[in-house]
Amino acid sequence: VEIEYDLEVFPHEKLLDLYWQQIDPTDPGGQFHDRGQSYQTVIFYHDDSQKEAAEASKEELAASGRFSQPIATKILPASEFYPAEEYHQDYYKKNPTHYRQYSIGSGRAGFIQHHRRDEG
């Protein structure tokens, strides 16, 4: 996923925090039932400030105690972005029932609920 955002509206640190809440950052082999390099978690950065923010965020997550395994998510320089095929775009909207069933059946929904950070 490539995200364009306005730093004045949504700070980079907030985006990173949201990202960590949507994935299993401890799984180096993929995400839930999806396995392989295409499903590994990565944060791509475009400049030194993004890199530093991502590294600081990763270190903070590792020190938080939310996960018993090491954080496996890589932080790498951005390269050319290739959008997925059209049938993948907005999949959760096009196939809401299947998406919901997958989220539950794969363990993703339960994992996220168990490891979510309580706000406040």
PDB file of C-alpha atoms in Angstrom, residues 12-115:
ATOM      1  CA  HIS A  12       3.747  10.712  10.216  1.00  0.00           C
ATOM      2  CA  GLU A  13       4.017   9.385  13.783  1.00  0.00           C
ATOM      3  CA  LYS A  14       0.246   8.919  13.946  1.00  0.00           C
ATOM      4  CA  LEU A  15       0.328   7.006  10.658  1.00  0.00           C
ATOM      5  CA  LEU A  16       3.057   4.733  12.037  1.00  0.00           C
ATOM      6  CA  ASP A  17       1.068   4.119  15.217  1.00  0.00           C
ATOM      7  CA  LEU A  18      -1.982   3.167  13.168  1.00  0.00           C
ATOM      8  CA  TYR A  19       0.121   0.848  10.998  1.00  0.00           C
ATOM      9  CA  TRP A  20       1.464  -1.119  13.960  1.00  0.00           C
ATOM     10  CA  GLN A  21      -2.111  -1.737  15.116  1.00  0.00           C
ATOM     11  CA  GLN A  22      -3.130  -3.373  11.806  1.00  0.00           C
ATOM     12  CA  ILE A  23      -0.429  -6.031  11.409  1.00  0.00           C
ATOM     13  CA  ASP A  24       1.474  -8.769  13.209  1.00  0.00           C
ATOM     14  CA  PRO A  25       4.893  -7.099  13.347  1.00  0.00           C
ATOM     15  CA  THR A  26       6.488 -10.249  14.814  1.00  0.00           C
ATOM     16  CA  ASP A  27       5.905 -12.555  11.829  1.00  0.00           C
ATOM     17  CA  PRO A  28       8.860 -12.535   9.403  1.00  0.00           C
ATOM     18  CA  GLY A  29       7.147 -14.972   6.998  1.00  0.00           C
ATOM     19  CA  GLY A  30       3.990 -13.072   6.077  1.00  0.00           C
ATOM     20  CA  GLN A  31       0.683 -12.169   7.664  1.00  0.00           C
ATOM     21  CA  PHE A  32      -1.699 -14.710   9.147  1.00  0.00           C
ATOM     22  CA  HIS A  33      -2.693 -17.183   6.345  1.00  0.00           C
ATOM     23  CA  ASP A  34      -0.853 -15.156   3.708  1.00  0.00           C
ATOM     24  CA  ARG A  35       2.710 -16.405   3.509  1.00  0.00           C
ATOM     25  CA  GLY A  36       5.763 -15.338   1.541  1.00  0.00           C
ATOM     26  CA  GLN A  37       7.760 -12.267   0.687  1.00  0.00           C
ATOM     27  CA  SER A  38       4.782 -10.416  -0.799  1.00  0.00           C
ATOM     28  CA  TYR A  39       3.061 -10.509   2.590  1.00  0.00           C
ATOM     29  CA  GLN A  40       5.972  -9.541   4.835  1.00  0.00           C
ATOM     30  CA  THR A  41       5.527  -6.283   6.704  1.00  0.00           C
ATOM     31  CA  VAL A  42       7.787  -3.411   5.686  1.00  0.00           C
ATOM     32  CA  ILE A  43       7.835   0.327   6.237  1.00  0.00           C
ATOM     33  CA  PHE A  44       9.300   2.151   3.243  1.00  0.00           C
ATOM     34  CA  TYR A  45      10.697   5.634   3.785  1.00  0.00           C
ATOM     35  CA  HIS A  46      11.354   8.481   1.346  1.00  0.00           C
ATOM     36  CA  ASP A  47      13.713  10.626   3.421  1.00  0.00           C
ATOM     37  CA  ASP A  48      15.803  10.624   6.594  1.00  0.00           C
ATOM     38  CA  SER A  49      13.040  12.073   8.754  1.00  0.00           C
ATOM     39  CA  GLN A  50      10.652   9.275   7.758  1.00  0.00           C
ATOM     40  CA  LYS A  51      13.380   6.697   8.374  1.00  0.00           C
ATOM     41  CA  GLU A  52      14.168   8.118  11.815  1.00  0.00           C
ATOM     42  CA  ALA A  53      10.480   8.265  12.754  1.00  0.00           C
ATOM     43  CA  ALA A  54       9.926   4.670  11.620  1.00  0.00           C
ATOM     44  CA  GLU A  55      12.980   3.401  13.525  1.00  0.00           C
ATOM     45  CA  ALA A  56      11.957   5.290  16.685  1.00  0.00           C
ATOM     46  CA  SER A  57       8.418   3.955  16.390  1.00  0.00           C
ATOM     47  CA  LYS A  58       9.698   0.390  15.954  1.00  0.00           C
ATOM     48  CA  GLU A  59      11.985   0.737  18.976  1.00  0.00           C
ATOM     49  CA  GLU A  60       9.116   2.120  21.054  1.00  0.00           C
ATOM     50  CA  LEU A  61       6.903  -0.802  20.035  1.00  0.00           C
ATOM     51  CA  ALA A  62       9.638  -3.319  20.877  1.00  0.00           C
ATOM     52  CA  ALA A  63      10.099  -1.762  24.323  1.00  0.00           C
ATOM     53  CA  SER A  64       6.355  -1.587  25.012  1.00  0.00           C
ATOM     54  CA  GLY A  65       5.972  -5.237  25.984  1.00  0.00           C
ATOM     55  CA  ARG A  66       2.900  -5.676  23.727  1.00  0.00           C
ATOM     56  CA  PHE A  67       4.561  -8.585  21.939  1.00  0.00           C
ATOM     57  CA  SER A  68       6.597 -11.479  23.323  1.00  0.00           C
ATOM     58  CA  GLN A  69       8.433 -12.010  20.014  1.00  0.00           C
ATOM     59  CA  PRO A  70      10.922  -9.588  18.418  1.00  0.00           C
ATOM     60  CA  ILE A  71       9.594  -7.030  15.928  1.00  0.00           C
ATOM     61  CA  ALA A  72      10.352  -8.424  12.450  1.00  0.00           C
ATOM     62  CA  THR A  73       9.050  -5.540  10.329  1.00  0.00           C
ATOM     63  CA  LYS A  74      11.814  -4.137   8.148  1.00  0.00           C
ATOM     64  CA  ILE A  75      12.413  -0.446   7.468  1.00  0.00           C
ATOM     65  CA  LEU A  76      13.726   0.075   3.950  1.00  0.00           C
ATOM     66  CA  PRO A  77      14.198   2.886   1.433  1.00  0.00           C
ATOM     67  CA  ALA A  78      11.260   3.314  -0.927  1.00  0.00           C
ATOM     68  CA  SER A  79      11.676   2.253  -4.525  1.00  0.00           C
ATOM     69  CA  GLU A  80       9.310   2.257  -7.471  1.00  0.00           C
ATOM     70  CA  PHE A  81       5.741   1.452  -6.405  1.00  0.00           C
ATOM     71  CA  TYR A  82       3.618  -0.949  -8.441  1.00  0.00           C
ATOM     72  CA  PRO A  83      -0.110  -0.881  -7.679  1.00  0.00           C
ATOM     73  CA  ALA A  84      -1.844  -4.239  -7.366  1.00  0.00           C
ATOM     74  CA  GLU A  85      -4.275  -5.402 -10.021  1.00  0.00           C
ATOM     75  CA  GLU A  86      -7.684  -3.709 -10.079  1.00  0.00           C
ATOM     76  CA  TYR A  87      -9.471  -6.668  -8.468  1.00  0.00           C
ATOM     77  CA  HIS A  88      -7.317  -6.127  -5.360  1.00  0.00           C
ATOM     78  CA  GLN A  89      -8.204  -2.424  -5.082  1.00  0.00           C
ATOM     79  CA  ASP A  90     -10.738  -1.757  -2.290  1.00  0.00           C
ATOM     80  CA  TYR A  91     -11.190  -5.506  -1.890  1.00  0.00           C
ATOM     81  CA  TYR A  92     -12.852  -5.066   1.490  1.00  0.00           C
ATOM     82  CA  LYS A  93     -15.538  -2.936  -0.189  1.00  0.00           C
ATOM     83  CA  LYS A  94     -16.008  -5.162  -3.238  1.00  0.00           C
ATOM     84  CA  ASN A  95     -16.116  -8.398  -1.226  1.00  0.00           C
ATOM     85  CA  PRO A  96     -17.141  -7.430   2.321  1.00  0.00           C
ATOM     86  CA  THR A  97     -18.437 -10.859   3.341  1.00  0.00           C
ATOM     87  CA  HIS A  98     -15.336 -12.703   2.154  1.00  0.00           C
ATOM     88  CA  TYR A  99     -13.054 -10.062   3.664  1.00  0.00           C
ATOM     89  CA  ARG A 100     -14.809 -10.307   7.035  1.00  0.00           C
ATOM     90  CA  GLN A 101     -14.729 -14.132   6.969  1.00  0.00           C
ATOM     91  CA  TYR A 102     -11.041 -14.109   6.074  1.00  0.00           C
ATOM     92  CA  SER A 103     -10.245 -11.604   8.796  1.00  0.00           C
ATOM     93  CA  ILE A 104     -11.852 -13.835  11.397  1.00  0.00           C
ATOM     94  CA  GLY A 105     -10.827 -17.214   9.945  1.00  0.00           C
ATOM     95  CA  SER A 106      -7.188 -16.278   9.443  1.00  0.00           C
ATOM     96  CA  GLY A 107      -6.871 -15.110  13.045  1.00  0.00           C
ATOM     97  CA  ARG A 108      -6.202 -11.514  12.022  1.00  0.00           C
ATOM     98  CA  ALA A 109      -9.222  -9.996  13.786  1.00  0.00           C
ATOM     99  CA  GLY A 110      -8.526 -11.847  17.041  1.00  0.00           C
ATOM    100  CA  PHE A 111      -4.824 -11.057  16.947  1.00  0.00           C
ATOM    101  CA  ILE A 112      -5.438  -7.363  16.427  1.00  0.00           C
ATOM    102  CA  GLN A 113      -8.079  -7.269  19.153  1.00  0.00           C
ATOM    103  CA  HIS A 114      -5.756  -9.062  21.596  1.00  0.00           C
ATOM    104  CA  HIS A 115      -2.738  -6.838  20.851  1.00  0.00           C
TER     105      HIS A 115
END
